[in-house]
Structure formats: C-alpha cells, structure tokens
Short mmCIF file of N, CA and C in Angstrom, two decimals:
data_model
loop_
_atom_site.label_atom_id
_atom_site.label_comp_id
_atom_site.label_asym_id
_atom_site.label_seq_id
_atom_site.Cartn_x
_atom_site.Cartn_y
_atom_site.Cartn_z
N MET A 119 -22.06 4.91 40.22
CA MET A 119 -22.75 4.00 39.21
C MET A 119 -24.40 4.61 39.31
N PRO A 120 -24.76 4.89 37.98
CA PRO A 120 -26.07 5.66 37.90
C PRO A 120 -27.08 4.38 38.29
N HIS A 121 -28.41 4.61 38.61
CA HIS A 121 -29.43 3.80 39.07
C HIS A 121 -30.63 4.26 38.18
N ALA A 122 -31.31 3.26 37.61
CA ALA A 122 -32.44 3.56 36.71
C ALA A 122 -33.59 2.68 37.12
N ASP A 123 -34.47 3.47 37.44
CA ASP A 123 -35.97 2.80 37.89
C ASP A 123 -36.44 1.79 36.16
N THR A 124 -36.22 2.54 35.15
CA THR A 124 -36.44 2.06 33.92
C THR A 124 -35.31 2.15 32.85
N LEU A 125 -34.82 1.44 32.43
CA LEU A 125 -33.71 1.71 31.14
C LEU A 125 -33.91 1.01 29.88
N THR A 126 -34.01 1.67 28.85
CA THR A 126 -34.42 1.29 27.58
C THR A 126 -33.36 1.28 26.91
N VAL A 127 -32.78 0.19 26.03
CA VAL A 127 -31.84 0.05 25.46
C VAL A 127 -32.30 -0.22 23.81
N VAL A 128 -31.82 0.74 23.02
CA VAL A 128 -32.38 0.78 21.58
C VAL A 128 -31.20 0.02 20.72
N HIS A 129 -31.31 -0.92 19.99
CA HIS A 129 -30.27 -1.55 19.39
C HIS A 129 -30.39 -1.15 17.96
N HIS A 130 -29.11 -1.41 17.24
CA HIS A 130 -28.97 -0.81 15.66
C HIS A 130 -30.23 -1.33 14.82
N ASP A 131 -30.64 -2.39 15.08
CA ASP A 131 -31.98 -2.75 14.25
C ASP A 131 -33.41 -2.28 14.76
N ASP A 132 -33.17 -1.27 15.67
CA ASP A 132 -34.22 -0.58 16.09
C ASP A 132 -35.30 -1.28 17.20
N THR A 133 -34.61 -2.54 17.40
CA THR A 133 -35.36 -3.20 18.50
C THR A 133 -35.09 -2.72 19.74
N LYS A 134 -35.74 -3.04 20.79
CA LYS A 134 -35.92 -2.56 22.08
C LYS A 134 -35.83 -3.30 23.22
N THR A 135 -34.77 -3.29 24.25
CA THR A 135 -34.67 -4.21 25.34
C THR A 135 -35.03 -3.18 26.72
N ARG A 136 -36.22 -3.55 27.42
CA ARG A 136 -36.41 -2.68 28.69
C ARG A 136 -35.85 -3.47 29.93
N PHE A 137 -35.42 -2.89 31.01
CA PHE A 137 -34.83 -3.26 32.18
C PHE A 137 -35.56 -2.40 33.37
N LYS A 138 -35.70 -3.16 34.33
CA LYS A 138 -36.44 -2.52 35.56
C LYS A 138 -35.40 -2.36 36.55
N ASP A 139 -35.12 -1.32 37.57
CA ASP A 139 -34.46 -1.37 38.60
C ASP A 139 -33.22 -1.75 38.36
N VAL A 140 -32.35 -1.15 37.91
CA VAL A 140 -30.84 -1.53 37.34
C VAL A 140 -30.00 -0.42 37.57
N ARG A 141 -28.76 -0.69 37.90
CA ARG A 141 -27.72 0.08 37.62
C ARG A 141 -26.94 -0.49 36.59
N TYR A 142 -26.19 0.74 35.90
CA TYR A 142 -25.80 0.41 34.57
C TYR A 142 -24.26 1.33 34.40
N GLN A 143 -23.57 1.19 33.73
CA GLN A 143 -22.16 1.80 33.27
C GLN A 143 -22.17 1.77 31.67
N LEU A 144 -22.07 3.01 31.16
CA LEU A 144 -21.82 3.19 29.62
C LEU A 144 -20.33 3.10 29.33
N HIS A 145 -20.16 2.49 28.37
CA HIS A 145 -18.87 2.23 27.81
C HIS A 145 -18.73 2.49 26.40
N ARG A 146 -17.52 2.68 26.02
CA ARG A 146 -17.29 2.81 24.36
C ARG A 146 -17.85 1.88 23.70
N ASP A 147 -18.06 0.71 24.08
CA ASP A 147 -18.08 -0.29 23.12
C ASP A 147 -19.63 -1.13 23.66
N GLY A 148 -20.30 -0.40 24.37
CA GLY A 148 -21.83 -1.16 24.98
C GLY A 148 -22.05 -0.37 26.33
N ILE A 149 -22.87 -1.25 27.03
CA ILE A 149 -23.39 -0.82 28.41
C ILE A 149 -23.07 -2.16 29.14
N ARG A 150 -22.98 -1.82 30.63
CA ARG A 150 -22.82 -3.18 31.39
C ARG A 150 -24.04 -2.78 32.31
N ILE A 151 -24.81 -3.64 32.62
CA ILE A 151 -26.32 -3.55 33.52
C ILE A 151 -26.35 -4.62 34.60
N TRP A 152 -26.45 -4.20 35.88
CA TRP A 152 -26.72 -5.11 36.88
C TRP A 152 -28.14 -4.87 37.40
N SER A 153 -28.79 -6.03 37.62
CA SER A 153 -30.13 -6.10 37.91
C SER A 153 -30.40 -7.44 38.77
N ALA A 154 -31.40 -7.54 39.33
CA ALA A 154 -31.58 -8.75 40.25
C ALA A 154 -31.38 -10.11 39.55
N GLU A 155 -31.52 -10.07 38.13
CA GLU A 155 -31.20 -11.42 37.38
C GLU A 155 -29.52 -11.53 37.05
N GLY A 156 -28.56 -10.53 37.54
CA GLY A 156 -27.45 -10.83 37.18
C GLY A 156 -27.11 -9.70 36.58
N GLU A 157 -25.75 -9.64 35.99
CA GLU A 157 -24.92 -8.91 35.24
C GLU A 157 -25.00 -9.04 33.72
N GLN A 158 -25.20 -8.07 33.04
CA GLN A 158 -25.43 -8.30 31.23
C GLN A 158 -24.46 -7.08 30.74
N VAL A 159 -23.78 -7.80 29.66
CA VAL A 159 -23.21 -6.88 28.65
C VAL A 159 -23.97 -6.76 27.54
N VAL A 160 -24.37 -5.52 26.89
CA VAL A 160 -24.77 -5.21 25.63
C VAL A 160 -23.92 -4.28 24.72
N THR A 161 -23.47 -4.73 23.79
CA THR A 161 -22.85 -4.15 22.88
C THR A 161 -23.30 -3.55 21.50
N ASP A 162 -24.13 -4.20 21.30
CA ASP A 162 -25.18 -3.76 19.97
C ASP A 162 -26.04 -2.61 20.42
N VAL A 163 -25.62 -1.31 20.77
CA VAL A 163 -26.44 -0.10 21.41
C VAL A 163 -26.34 1.15 20.34
N LEU A 164 -27.57 1.63 20.30
CA LEU A 164 -27.53 2.85 19.50
C LEU A 164 -28.02 3.59 20.28
N MET A 165 -28.78 3.73 21.27
CA MET A 165 -29.11 4.62 22.24
C MET A 165 -29.78 4.22 23.64
N THR A 166 -29.61 4.86 24.73
CA THR A 166 -30.18 4.28 25.65
C THR A 166 -31.18 5.56 26.47
N GLN A 167 -32.10 5.09 27.27
CA GLN A 167 -32.99 6.15 27.83
C GLN A 167 -33.10 5.65 29.41
N ALA A 168 -32.84 6.34 30.30
CA ALA A 168 -32.88 5.89 31.66
C ALA A 168 -33.89 6.82 32.42
N TYR A 169 -34.69 6.33 32.95
CA TYR A 169 -35.64 7.31 34.15
C TYR A 169 -35.52 6.69 35.36
N ARG A 170 -35.41 7.92 36.29
CA ARG A 170 -35.57 7.57 37.51
C ARG A 170 -36.45 8.44 38.34
N GLN A 171 -37.50 7.62 39.11
CA GLN A 171 -38.77 8.47 39.45
C GLN A 171 -38.70 8.51 41.03
N ARG A 172 -38.00 8.03 41.58
CA ARG A 172 -37.55 8.25 43.04
C ARG A 172 -36.14 8.60 43.52
N PRO A 173 -36.26 9.52 44.71
CA PRO A 173 -34.85 9.90 45.16
C PRO A 173 -33.89 8.93 45.09
N ALA A 174 -32.78 9.11 44.46
CA ALA A 174 -31.37 8.32 44.86
C ALA A 174 -31.06 8.09 46.08
N THR A 175 -30.63 6.86 46.57
CA THR A 175 -30.25 6.62 47.87
C THR A 175 -28.67 5.90 47.74
N ASN A 176 -27.69 6.27 48.49
CA ASN A 176 -26.30 5.49 48.53
C ASN A 176 -26.48 4.22 48.43
#
C-alpha cells in the first residue's frame, strides 16, 4: 500500500483536499485513505497527487 507524506485529492468541482502522512489505495470508484484521524473513502475524485519525501519503510 503506497505511503505519501502529502496527498492532494482534486475533486470534480475543482476543490482540493490535502492529507499529510497517509497510506492510500486507489479504486475504480475512488480512493481509500488511512491517516492518524482514521479511515476515509473519497468517491468524488478527478485526480490525485502524492509526494513522498523520505525513504519508504516497511
């Protein structure tokens, strides 16, 4: 499962939601995000941008 320091989700209405230090899984009908705040499912996804600035660990 990918891990991102910063994950930006662009919605169909061009609004953006930013998440920090998350794991995520892209699906056909959206994205599932796990963060310190818990699990979220976002279905209104136009595009995502994920950035990883430190080396990945298991």
